[in-house]
mmCIF file of C-alpha atoms and ligand atoms in Angstrom:
data_model
loop_
_atom_site.group_PDB
_atom_site.id
_atom_site.type_symbol
_atom_site.label_atom_id
_atom_site.label_comp_id
_atom_site.label_asym_id
_atom_site.label_seq_id
_atom_site.Cartn_x
_atom_site.Cartn_y
_atom_site.Cartn_z
ATOM 1 C CA PRO A 1 -8.659 -28.844 -8.211
ATOM 2 C CA SER A 2 -8.385 -25.702 -6.100
ATOM 3 C CA VAL A 3 -8.620 -22.440 -7.995
ATOM 4 C CA LYS A 4 -4.923 -21.731 -7.892
ATOM 5 C CA ASN A 5 -4.076 -24.991 -9.610
ATOM 6 C CA ARG A 6 -6.502 -24.450 -12.422
ATOM 7 C CA ARG A 7 -4.767 -25.391 -15.641
ATOM 8 C CA LEU A 8 -5.158 -23.791 -19.011
ATOM 9 C CA SER A 9 -6.154 -26.242 -21.738
ATOM 10 C CA LEU A 10 -4.200 -26.037 -24.970
ATOM 11 C CA ALA A 11 -7.254 -24.726 -26.801
ATOM 12 C CA GLN A 12 -7.782 -22.032 -24.170
ATOM 13 C CA GLU A 13 -4.132 -21.092 -24.252
ATOM 14 C CA GLU A 14 -4.212 -20.679 -28.012
ATOM 15 C CA LYS A 15 -7.360 -18.602 -27.873
ATOM 16 C CA LEU A 16 -5.901 -16.433 -25.124
ATOM 17 C CA SER A 17 -2.765 -15.825 -27.207
ATOM 18 C CA ARG A 18 -4.879 -14.887 -30.222
ATOM 19 C CA ASP A 19 -7.024 -12.528 -28.166
ATOM 20 C CA MET A 20 -3.889 -10.946 -26.735
ATOM 21 C CA ARG A 21 -2.457 -10.333 -30.224
ATOM 22 C CA GLU A 22 -5.704 -8.690 -31.237
ATOM 23 C CA LEU A 23 -5.802 -6.466 -28.140
ATOM 24 C CA TYR A 24 -2.135 -5.584 -28.599
ATOM 25 C CA ASN A 25 -2.859 -4.413 -32.156
ATOM 26 C CA GLU A 26 -5.530 -2.110 -30.809
ATOM 27 C CA LEU A 27 -3.224 -0.698 -28.147
ATOM 28 C CA ILE A 28 -0.140 0.145 -30.214
ATOM 29 C CA PRO A 29 0.049 3.794 -31.236
ATOM 30 C CA THR A 30 -0.919 4.616 -34.822
ATOM 31 C CA PRO A 31 1.508 6.443 -37.162
ATOM 32 C CA GLU A 32 -0.853 9.393 -36.943
ATOM 33 C CA SER A 33 -0.624 9.575 -33.151
ATOM 34 C CA GLU A 34 3.167 9.149 -33.261
ATOM 35 C CA GLN A 35 3.302 12.083 -35.657
ATOM 36 C CA ARG A 36 1.295 14.289 -33.316
ATOM 37 C CA ARG A 37 3.678 13.425 -30.503
ATOM 38 C CA SER A 38 6.786 14.295 -32.528
ATOM 39 C CA LYS A 39 5.179 17.547 -33.669
ATOM 40 C CA PHE A 40 4.415 18.347 -30.063
ATOM 41 C CA LEU A 41 8.041 17.737 -29.044
ATOM 42 C CA ALA A 42 9.354 19.964 -31.839
ATOM 43 C CA LYS A 43 6.886 22.665 -30.835
ATOM 44 C CA LEU A 44 7.929 22.449 -27.190
ATOM 45 C CA GLU A 45 11.597 22.723 -28.134
ATOM 46 C CA ARG A 46 10.843 25.788 -30.252
ATOM 47 C CA LEU A 47 8.819 27.531 -27.526
ATOM 48 C CA LEU A 48 11.562 26.969 -24.947
ATOM 49 C CA SER A 49 14.466 28.063 -27.119
ATOM 50 C CA ASP A 50 12.571 31.166 -28.293
ATOM 51 C CA ARG A 51 11.970 32.128 -24.684
ATOM 52 C CA TRP A 52 15.501 31.286 -23.423
ATOM 53 C CA PRO A 53 17.642 31.737 -26.546
ATOM 54 C CA ASN A 54 20.976 31.833 -24.719
ATOM 55 C CA SER A 55 20.593 28.625 -22.725
ATOM 56 C CA SER A 56 21.325 25.118 -23.782
ATOM 57 C CA ILE A 57 17.976 23.326 -23.558
ATOM 58 C CA LYS A 58 17.324 19.751 -24.585
ATOM 59 C CA VAL A 59 13.916 18.089 -24.696
ATOM 60 C CA ASN A 60 14.183 14.367 -23.860
ATOM 61 C CA VAL A 61 11.363 11.867 -23.742
ATOM 62 C CA PHE A 62 11.119 9.227 -21.047
ATOM 63 C CA GLY A 63 8.436 6.897 -19.702
ATOM 64 C CA SER A 64 6.226 5.153 -22.203
ATOM 65 C CA THR A 65 7.192 7.413 -25.117
ATOM 66 C CA GLY A 66 10.789 6.283 -24.661
ATOM 67 C CA ASN A 67 10.435 2.667 -23.580
ATOM 68 C CA CYS A 68 8.165 1.346 -26.382
ATOM 69 C CA LEU A 69 5.358 0.537 -23.956
ATOM 70 C CA GLY A 70 3.172 3.525 -24.838
ATOM 71 C CA THR A 71 -0.381 2.947 -25.911
ATOM 72 C CA LEU A 72 -2.603 5.114 -28.039
ATOM 73 C CA ALA A 73 -3.794 6.802 -24.863
ATOM 74 C CA SER A 74 -0.447 7.373 -23.132
ATOM 75 C CA ASP A 75 0.757 10.838 -22.296
ATOM 76 C CA VAL A 76 4.185 12.131 -23.294
ATOM 77 C CA ASP A 77 6.704 12.283 -20.446
ATOM 78 C CA VAL A 78 9.327 14.952 -21.060
ATOM 79 C CA CYS A 79 12.504 15.684 -19.161
ATOM 80 C CA ILE A 80 14.197 18.961 -20.014
ATOM 81 C CA THR A 81 17.941 18.975 -19.469
ATOM 82 C CA THR A 82 19.432 22.436 -19.145
ATOM 83 C CA ASP A 83 22.102 24.487 -17.397
ATOM 84 C CA ASN A 84 19.639 27.344 -16.859
ATOM 85 C CA ASN A 85 18.503 27.473 -13.227
ATOM 86 C CA GLU A 86 15.478 29.566 -14.087
ATOM 87 C CA LEU A 87 13.954 26.513 -15.738
ATOM 88 C CA SER A 88 14.356 24.397 -12.597
ATOM 89 C CA GLN A 89 11.634 26.618 -11.183
ATOM 90 C CA VAL A 90 9.142 24.662 -13.225
ATOM 91 C CA CYS A 91 6.430 27.266 -12.787
ATOM 92 C CA SER A 92 8.314 29.570 -15.174
ATOM 93 C CA ILE A 93 7.807 26.901 -17.830
ATOM 94 C CA ALA A 94 4.152 26.562 -16.866
ATOM 95 C CA GLU A 95 3.654 30.308 -17.341
ATOM 96 C CA LEU A 96 5.296 30.252 -20.741
ATOM 97 C CA LEU A 97 3.242 27.300 -21.973
ATOM 98 C CA ALA A 98 -0.020 28.750 -20.663
ATOM 99 C CA SER A 99 0.688 31.974 -22.555
ATOM 100 C CA GLN A 100 1.295 29.992 -25.759
ATOM 101 C CA GLY A 101 -2.041 28.253 -26.029
ATOM 102 C CA MET A 102 -1.500 25.163 -23.891
ATOM 103 C CA GLU A 103 -4.471 24.244 -21.725
ATOM 104 C CA ARG A 104 -5.050 22.612 -18.333
ATOM 105 C CA VAL A 105 -1.625 23.811 -17.229
ATOM 106 C CA VAL A 106 -0.794 22.621 -13.713
ATOM 107 C CA CYS A 107 2.455 23.300 -11.907
ATOM 108 C CA VAL A 108 3.353 20.941 -9.051
ATOM 109 C CA SER A 109 6.455 22.659 -7.734
ATOM 110 C CA ARG A 110 6.553 21.166 -4.242
ATOM 111 C CA ALA A 111 6.755 17.505 -5.272
ATOM 112 C CA LYS A 112 9.997 15.536 -4.839
ATOM 113 C CA VAL A 113 10.361 15.845 -8.586
ATOM 114 C CA PRO A 114 8.584 19.114 -9.528
ATOM 115 C CA ILE A 115 6.465 18.744 -12.656
ATOM 116 C CA VAL A 116 4.292 20.681 -15.069
ATOM 117 C CA LYS A 117 1.259 19.086 -16.677
ATOM 118 C CA VAL A 118 -0.172 20.443 -19.917
ATOM 119 C CA TRP A 119 -2.666 19.583 -22.603
ATOM 120 C CA ASP A 120 -2.029 20.751 -26.155
ATOM 121 C CA PRO A 121 -5.440 21.314 -27.759
ATOM 122 C CA GLU A 122 -3.949 21.790 -31.229
ATOM 123 C CA LEU A 123 -2.076 18.474 -31.339
ATOM 124 C CA GLN A 124 -4.289 16.667 -28.803
ATOM 125 C CA VAL A 125 -1.359 15.606 -26.670
ATOM 126 C CA ALA A 126 -1.098 15.416 -22.874
ATOM 127 C CA CYS A 127 2.349 15.958 -21.416
ATOM 128 C CA ASP A 128 4.049 15.656 -18.027
ATOM 129 C CA LEU A 129 7.252 17.615 -17.902
ATOM 130 C CA ASN A 130 10.152 17.838 -15.435
ATOM 131 C CA VAL A 131 13.625 19.342 -15.438
ATOM 132 C CA ASN A 132 17.019 17.656 -14.994
ATOM 133 C CA ASN A 133 15.919 14.236 -13.761
ATOM 134 C CA PRO A 134 18.557 12.015 -15.372
ATOM 135 C CA ILE A 135 17.681 8.826 -13.462
ATOM 136 C CA ALA A 136 14.296 8.713 -15.191
ATOM 137 C CA LEU A 137 16.061 8.800 -18.559
ATOM 138 C CA GLU A 138 18.297 5.920 -17.484
ATOM 139 C CA ASN A 139 15.522 3.712 -16.151
ATOM 140 C CA THR A 140 13.554 4.361 -19.340
ATOM 141 C CA SER A 141 16.536 3.177 -21.352
ATOM 142 C CA LEU A 142 16.802 0.093 -19.110
ATOM 143 C CA VAL A 143 13.146 -0.813 -19.742
ATOM 144 C CA ARG A 144 13.580 -0.207 -23.489
ATOM 145 C CA SER A 145 16.513 -2.645 -23.490
ATOM 146 C CA TYR A 146 14.456 -5.347 -21.801
ATOM 147 C CA VAL A 147 11.676 -4.799 -24.331
ATOM 148 C CA ALA A 148 14.200 -5.251 -27.148
ATOM 149 C CA ILE A 149 15.552 -8.575 -25.855
ATOM 150 C CA ASP A 150 12.463 -10.706 -26.442
ATOM 151 C CA ASP A 151 9.421 -10.145 -28.680
ATOM 152 C CA ARG A 152 6.996 -11.227 -26.006
ATOM 153 C CA VAL A 153 7.891 -8.478 -23.531
ATOM 154 C CA ARG A 154 6.171 -5.637 -25.364
ATOM 155 C CA PRO A 155 2.732 -7.209 -25.880
ATOM 156 C CA LEU A 156 2.765 -8.782 -22.420
ATOM 157 C CA ALA A 157 3.738 -5.578 -20.593
ATOM 158 C CA MET A 158 1.343 -3.420 -22.630
ATOM 159 C CA ILE A 159 -1.547 -5.744 -21.862
ATOM 160 C CA ILE A 160 -0.711 -5.831 -18.148
ATOM 161 C CA LYS A 161 -0.548 -2.001 -18.096
ATOM 162 C CA HIS A 162 -3.871 -1.901 -19.946
ATOM 163 C CA TRP A 163 -5.448 -4.333 -17.469
ATOM 164 C CA ALA A 164 -4.113 -2.262 -14.537
ATOM 165 C CA LYS A 165 -5.575 0.912 -16.052
ATOM 166 C CA ARG A 166 -8.971 -0.624 -16.716
ATOM 167 C CA ARG A 167 -9.158 -2.002 -13.192
ATOM 168 C CA ILE A 168 -7.998 1.367 -11.793
ATOM 169 C CA LEU A 169 -4.897 -0.182 -10.316
ATOM 170 C CA ASN A 170 -2.364 2.224 -11.732
ATOM 171 C CA ASP A 171 -2.991 5.662 -10.455
ATOM 172 C CA ALA A 172 -0.113 6.243 -8.074
ATOM 173 C CA ALA A 173 -1.030 9.928 -8.143
ATOM 174 C CA LEU A 174 -4.224 9.084 -6.263
ATOM 175 C CA GLY A 175 -1.852 7.882 -3.587
ATOM 176 C CA SER A 176 -3.317 4.449 -3.291
ATOM 177 C CA THR A 177 -2.303 2.150 -6.109
ATOM 178 C CA LEU A 178 0.771 1.414 -8.238
ATOM 179 C CA SER A 179 2.256 3.408 -11.108
ATOM 180 C CA SER A 180 2.514 1.954 -14.610
ATOM 181 C CA TYR A 181 6.242 1.868 -14.021
ATOM 182 C CA THR A 182 5.766 -0.381 -10.973
ATOM 183 C CA TRP A 183 3.615 -2.795 -13.006
ATOM 184 C CA ILE A 184 6.316 -2.783 -15.680
ATOM 185 C CA CYS A 185 8.979 -3.700 -13.107
ATOM 186 C CA LEU A 186 6.744 -6.489 -11.769
ATOM 187 C CA THR A 187 6.374 -7.823 -15.310
ATOM 188 C CA LEU A 188 10.116 -7.712 -16.020
ATOM 189 C CA ASN A 189 10.920 -9.366 -12.704
ATOM 190 C CA PHE A 190 8.368 -12.101 -13.405
ATOM 191 C CA LEU A 191 10.070 -12.820 -16.753
ATOM 192 C CA GLN A 192 13.499 -12.866 -15.065
ATOM 193 C CA THR A 193 12.472 -15.309 -12.354
ATOM 194 C CA LEU A 194 10.700 -17.998 -14.385
ATOM 195 C CA LYS A 195 12.228 -21.464 -14.037
ATOM 196 C CA THR A 196 13.427 -20.974 -17.595
ATOM 197 C CA PRO A 197 13.807 -17.189 -17.685
ATOM 198 C CA VAL A 198 12.726 -15.060 -20.635
ATOM 199 C CA LEU A 199 14.890 -12.118 -19.489
ATOM 200 C CA PRO A 200 18.319 -11.803 -17.842
ATOM 201 C CA SER A 201 19.328 -9.111 -15.362
ATOM 202 C CA LEU A 202 21.123 -6.445 -17.366
ATOM 203 C CA GLN A 203 22.570 -4.981 -14.164
ATOM 204 C CA ALA A 204 24.016 -8.244 -12.858
ATOM 205 C CA GLN A 205 26.408 -8.847 -15.750
ATOM 206 C CA PRO A 206 30.114 -9.516 -15.206
ATOM 207 C CA GLY A 207 32.622 -6.792 -15.997
ATOM 208 C CA LEU A 208 30.258 -3.804 -15.703
ATOM 209 C CA GLN A 209 32.009 -0.639 -14.584
ATOM 210 C CA PRO A 210 29.940 1.342 -12.049
ATOM 211 C CA HIS A 211 28.462 4.513 -13.507
ATOM 212 C CA ILE A 212 27.373 6.875 -10.755
ATOM 213 C CA LEU A 213 24.721 9.462 -11.534
ATOM 214 C CA ASP A 214 23.033 11.553 -8.834
ATOM 215 C CA GLY A 215 24.582 9.223 -6.254
ATOM 216 C CA VAL A 216 23.268 5.941 -7.653
ATOM 217 C CA ASN A 217 24.825 3.306 -9.870
ATOM 218 C CA VAL A 218 23.062 3.314 -13.244
ATOM 219 C CA ALA A 219 25.373 0.839 -14.990
ATOM 220 C CA PHE A 220 23.754 -1.891 -17.052
ATOM 221 C CA GLU A 221 24.757 -4.015 -20.040
ATOM 222 C CA LYS A 222 24.084 -2.044 -23.223
ATOM 223 C CA ASP A 223 25.352 -4.632 -25.670
ATOM 224 C CA LEU A 224 22.175 -6.601 -26.267
ATOM 225 C CA THR A 225 23.661 -8.859 -28.935
ATOM 226 C CA LYS A 226 24.771 -11.057 -26.018
ATOM 227 C CA PHE A 227 21.147 -11.834 -25.257
ATOM 228 C CA ALA A 228 19.828 -12.416 -28.761
ATOM 229 C CA ASP A 229 18.990 -16.039 -27.900
ATOM 230 C CA PHE A 230 18.413 -15.604 -24.206
ATOM 231 C CA GLY A 231 14.664 -16.237 -24.116
ATOM 232 C CA ARG A 232 14.607 -18.994 -26.753
ATOM 233 C CA LYS A 233 14.785 -21.847 -24.263
ATOM 234 C CA ASN A 234 11.493 -20.685 -22.864
ATOM 235 C CA THR A 235 8.939 -21.453 -25.546
ATOM 236 C CA SER A 236 5.834 -20.271 -23.662
ATOM 237 C CA SER A 237 3.154 -18.567 -25.698
ATOM 238 C CA LEU A 238 1.901 -15.101 -24.769
ATOM 239 C CA GLY A 239 -1.241 -16.627 -23.328
ATOM 240 C CA LYS A 240 0.749 -18.956 -21.124
ATOM 241 C CA LEU A 241 2.900 -16.076 -19.864
ATOM 242 C CA LEU A 242 -0.100 -13.922 -18.960
ATOM 243 C CA TYR A 243 -1.704 -16.862 -17.158
ATOM 244 C CA GLU A 244 1.553 -17.523 -15.278
ATOM 245 C CA PHE A 245 1.946 -13.826 -14.430
ATOM 246 C CA PHE A 246 -1.435 -13.676 -12.719
ATOM 247 C CA ARG A 247 -0.978 -17.065 -11.092
ATOM 248 C CA PHE A 248 2.352 -16.018 -9.678
ATOM 249 C CA TYR A 249 1.307 -12.674 -8.184
ATOM 250 C CA ALA A 250 -2.136 -13.913 -7.117
ATOM 251 C CA HIS A 251 -1.106 -17.170 -5.470
ATOM 252 C CA GLU A 252 2.622 -17.664 -5.221
ATOM 253 C CA PHE A 253 4.624 -14.524 -4.534
ATOM 254 C CA ASP A 254 5.056 -13.991 -0.805
ATOM 255 C CA PHE A 255 4.139 -10.325 -0.316
ATOM 256 C CA GLU A 256 4.987 -10.516 3.369
ATOM 257 C CA THR A 257 8.606 -11.518 3.140
ATOM 258 C CA THR A 258 9.840 -10.888 -0.383
ATOM 259 C CA VAL A 259 11.126 -7.993 -2.481
ATOM 260 C CA ALA A 260 10.925 -8.099 -6.288
ATOM 261 C CA SER A 261 14.281 -6.928 -7.650
ATOM 262 C CA VAL A 262 14.843 -6.247 -11.353
ATOM 263 C CA ARG A 263 18.423 -5.289 -10.488
ATOM 264 C CA LEU A 264 19.212 -8.790 -9.215
ATOM 265 C CA GLY A 265 16.858 -10.522 -11.601
ATOM 266 C CA GLY A 266 15.415 -12.281 -8.599
ATOM 267 C CA HIS A 267 13.704 -12.106 -5.240
ATOM 268 C CA VAL A 268 15.325 -10.876 -2.032
ATOM 269 C CA ALA A 269 14.172 -11.264 1.558
ATOM 270 C CA LYS A 270 12.836 -8.010 3.009
ATOM 271 C CA SER A 271 15.090 -8.581 6.022
ATOM 272 C CA VAL A 272 18.166 -8.390 3.779
ATOM 273 C CA LYS A 273 17.197 -4.851 2.781
ATOM 274 C CA GLY A 274 15.980 -3.886 6.230
ATOM 275 C CA TRP A 275 12.483 -3.407 4.803
ATOM 276 C CA HIS A 276 10.787 -5.968 7.085
ATOM 277 C CA MET A 277 10.441 -3.493 9.974
ATOM 278 C CA LEU A 278 8.981 -0.626 7.991
ATOM 279 C CA LEU A 279 6.476 -2.271 5.756
ATOM 280 C CA ASP A 280 4.549 -5.103 7.380
ATOM 281 C CA ASN A 281 2.486 -6.683 4.655
ATOM 282 C CA ARG A 282 3.260 -4.363 1.852
ATOM 283 C CA LEU A 283 4.343 -5.272 -1.611
ATOM 284 C CA CYS A 284 7.993 -4.331 -2.126
ATOM 285 C CA VAL A 285 9.377 -3.562 -5.577
ATOM 286 C CA GLU A 286 12.903 -2.215 -5.652
ATOM 287 C CA GLU A 287 13.632 0.679 -8.030
ATOM 288 C CA PRO A 288 16.348 -0.804 -10.287
ATOM 289 C CA PHE A 289 18.854 2.019 -9.757
ATOM 290 C CA ASN A 290 17.708 3.873 -6.674
ATOM 291 C CA ILE A 291 17.664 0.725 -4.579
ATOM 292 C CA ASN A 292 16.484 2.420 -1.380
ATOM 293 C CA ARG A 293 13.201 3.267 -3.071
ATOM 294 C CA ASN A 294 10.244 0.915 -2.842
ATOM 295 C CA LEU A 295 8.197 1.598 -5.976
ATOM 296 C CA ALA A 296 5.147 0.043 -4.352
ATOM 297 C CA ASN A 297 5.101 2.361 -1.349
ATOM 298 C CA THR A 298 2.185 4.233 -2.916
ATOM 299 C CA ALA A 299 -0.154 1.371 -1.985
ATOM 300 C CA ASP A 300 -1.096 1.022 1.669
ATOM 301 C CA ASP A 301 -2.321 -2.177 3.334
ATOM 302 C CA THR A 302 -5.947 -1.676 2.386
ATOM 303 C CA SER A 303 -5.299 -0.938 -1.242
ATOM 304 C CA MET A 304 -2.800 -3.800 -1.382
ATOM 305 C CA ARG A 305 -5.593 -6.147 -0.338
ATOM 306 C CA GLY A 306 -7.708 -4.686 -3.150
ATOM 307 C CA ILE A 307 -4.900 -5.174 -5.648
ATOM 308 C CA HIS A 308 -4.368 -8.747 -4.502
ATOM 309 C CA LYS A 309 -8.069 -9.446 -4.930
ATOM 310 C CA GLU A 310 -7.913 -8.050 -8.472
ATOM 311 C CA LEU A 311 -4.933 -10.300 -9.243
ATOM 312 C CA ARG A 312 -6.906 -13.339 -8.107
ATOM 313 C CA ARG A 313 -9.905 -12.233 -10.149
ATOM 314 C CA ALA A 314 -7.662 -11.810 -13.208
ATOM 315 C CA PHE A 315 -6.175 -15.258 -12.706
ATOM 316 C CA ASP A 316 -9.629 -16.859 -12.444
ATOM 317 C CA LEU A 317 -10.784 -15.210 -15.665
ATOM 318 C CA VAL A 318 -7.622 -15.722 -17.672
ATOM 319 C CA SER A 319 -7.413 -19.360 -16.663
ATOM 320 C CA ASN A 320 -10.869 -19.694 -18.212
ATOM 321 C CA GLY A 321 -9.623 -17.947 -21.341
ATOM 322 C CA LYS A 322 -11.649 -14.790 -20.681
ATOM 323 C CA LEU A 323 -9.384 -11.869 -21.579
ATOM 324 C CA ASP A 324 -12.162 -9.397 -22.383
ATOM 325 C CA GLU A 325 -13.838 -9.843 -19.053
ATOM 326 C CA CYS A 326 -10.490 -9.744 -17.278
ATOM 327 C CA CYS A 327 -9.804 -6.278 -18.732
ATOM 328 C CA GLU A 328 -13.351 -4.994 -18.336
ATOM 329 C CA GLN A 329 -13.556 -1.397 -17.108
ATOM 330 C CA PHE A 330 -13.969 -1.374 -13.335
ATOM 331 C CA ALA A 331 -17.101 0.455 -12.242
ATOM 332 C CA TYR A 332 -17.577 1.629 -8.687
ATOM 333 C CA PRO A 333 -20.731 0.137 -7.199
ATOM 334 C CA THR A 334 -23.517 2.737 -7.264
HETATM 335 N N1 CTP B 1 9.163 6.913 -12.777
HETATM 336 C C1 CTP B 1 10.059 6.731 -11.749
HETATM 337 N N2 CTP B 1 9.625 6.347 -10.518
HETATM 338 C C2 CTP B 1 8.302 6.122 -10.285
HETATM 339 C C3 CTP B 1 7.361 6.296 -11.318
HETATM 340 C C4 CTP B 1 7.833 6.690 -12.556
HETATM 341 O O1 CTP B 1 11.258 6.926 -11.963
HETATM 342 N N3 CTP B 1 7.905 5.748 -9.070
HETATM 343 C C5 CTP B 1 9.638 7.352 -14.099
HETATM 344 C C6 CTP B 1 10.164 6.197 -14.938
HETATM 345 O O2 CTP B 1 11.220 6.693 -15.735
HETATM 346 C C7 CTP B 1 8.990 5.869 -15.826
HETATM 347 C C8 CTP B 1 8.380 7.237 -16.041
HETATM 348 O O3 CTP B 1 8.592 7.935 -14.809
HETATM 349 O O4 CTP B 1 9.413 5.294 -17.044
HETATM 350 C C9 CTP B 1 6.909 7.241 -16.381
HETATM 351 O O5 CTP B 1 6.196 6.532 -15.412
HETATM 352 P P1 CTP B 1 4.717 6.037 -15.657
HETATM 353 O O6 CTP B 1 3.874 7.139 -16.157
HETATM 354 O O7 CTP B 1 4.322 5.312 -14.422
HETATM 355 O O8 CTP B 1 4.917 4.933 -16.789
HETATM 356 P P2 CTP B 1 4.680 5.003 -18.345
HETATM 357 O O9 CTP B 1 5.546 3.909 -18.912
HETATM 358 O O10 CTP B 1 4.914 6.357 -18.879
HETATM 359 O O11 CTP B 1 3.173 4.542 -18.508
HETATM 360 P P3 CTP B 1 1.859 5.274 -19.105
HETATM 361 O O12 CTP B 1 1.741 4.783 -20.489
HETATM 362 O O13 CTP B 1 0.769 4.781 -18.206
HETATM 363 O O14 CTP B 1 2.064 6.750 -19.007
HETATM 364 MG MG1 MG B 2 3.677 8.119 -18.836
#
């Protein structure tokens, strides 16, 4: 049979699932690391309110600290919500933190969303921080809800993020690959679009009142009790889902014509969104709320070909039950 039709034997599937459980146990944060993160957040809150005692300042977590997909190695993403305009000039926060013992302080004030990066040597925590970016808090809460609906989402998404990191496929900051968040959306969309879906679309539920924030509709179904049994009809093991994930994106998904949409819980033609003119062969992943944003626009044609090749490699290895080799650290040829 051709490579793309390679089937997983039952024994291989069971071994793959076992290996995934084992890897997942290594990836989940330890109580000790969780404690360092909470201490860091308390410390940050204290430093900010000591410096600006008359402002209302709230420290919120988002990204992997807030969506349950953080690994031992993840940084802490913080969004400060405040009415004090001085803090929107993120460099004032950078100055404060540098003067209080934080290291490797970088202020990126010209980005679309200005951020500060710091490393806390005392608590051994890396943090990315921004100010008043409420959409990020909402999309974090959306991801957390999907993770809560079915037990398989967390291990599957964490392993896919881990694979992407090891293969150097998730450094959007380098301007050439996809962010962890994009991989997460690809994973959720895959689970929504299976013949027997594991996840619903929380945004495409009847009776939702629009909730407009920063000009976009962030409404989604918050009552998850409705979906308690949603994924039950799909009895696939973790191993089977990982195999299907790689098979789908390596050999089935039509990158040229299709947009992955978590919002619709499905696939949309690029032409429907007017994205066919702009982005010839590019992967298109719609941001769930800010639907004019393509989350995959960080990868150009060349790097997309590289990513596609990695997906095919992953499928070949996983379909032979080789998880370790699939997630092997990529090394640049010397
Ligand atoms: N985000 C976003 N748009 C992007 C990338 C990120 O809105 N194009 C926001 C999302 O709220 C996301 C958060 O930034 O949850 C963090 O993104 P990222 O670091 O890519 O994902 P994490 O889940 O934090 O993964 P990691 O563990 O690798 O840090
Ligand atoms: Mg993060």
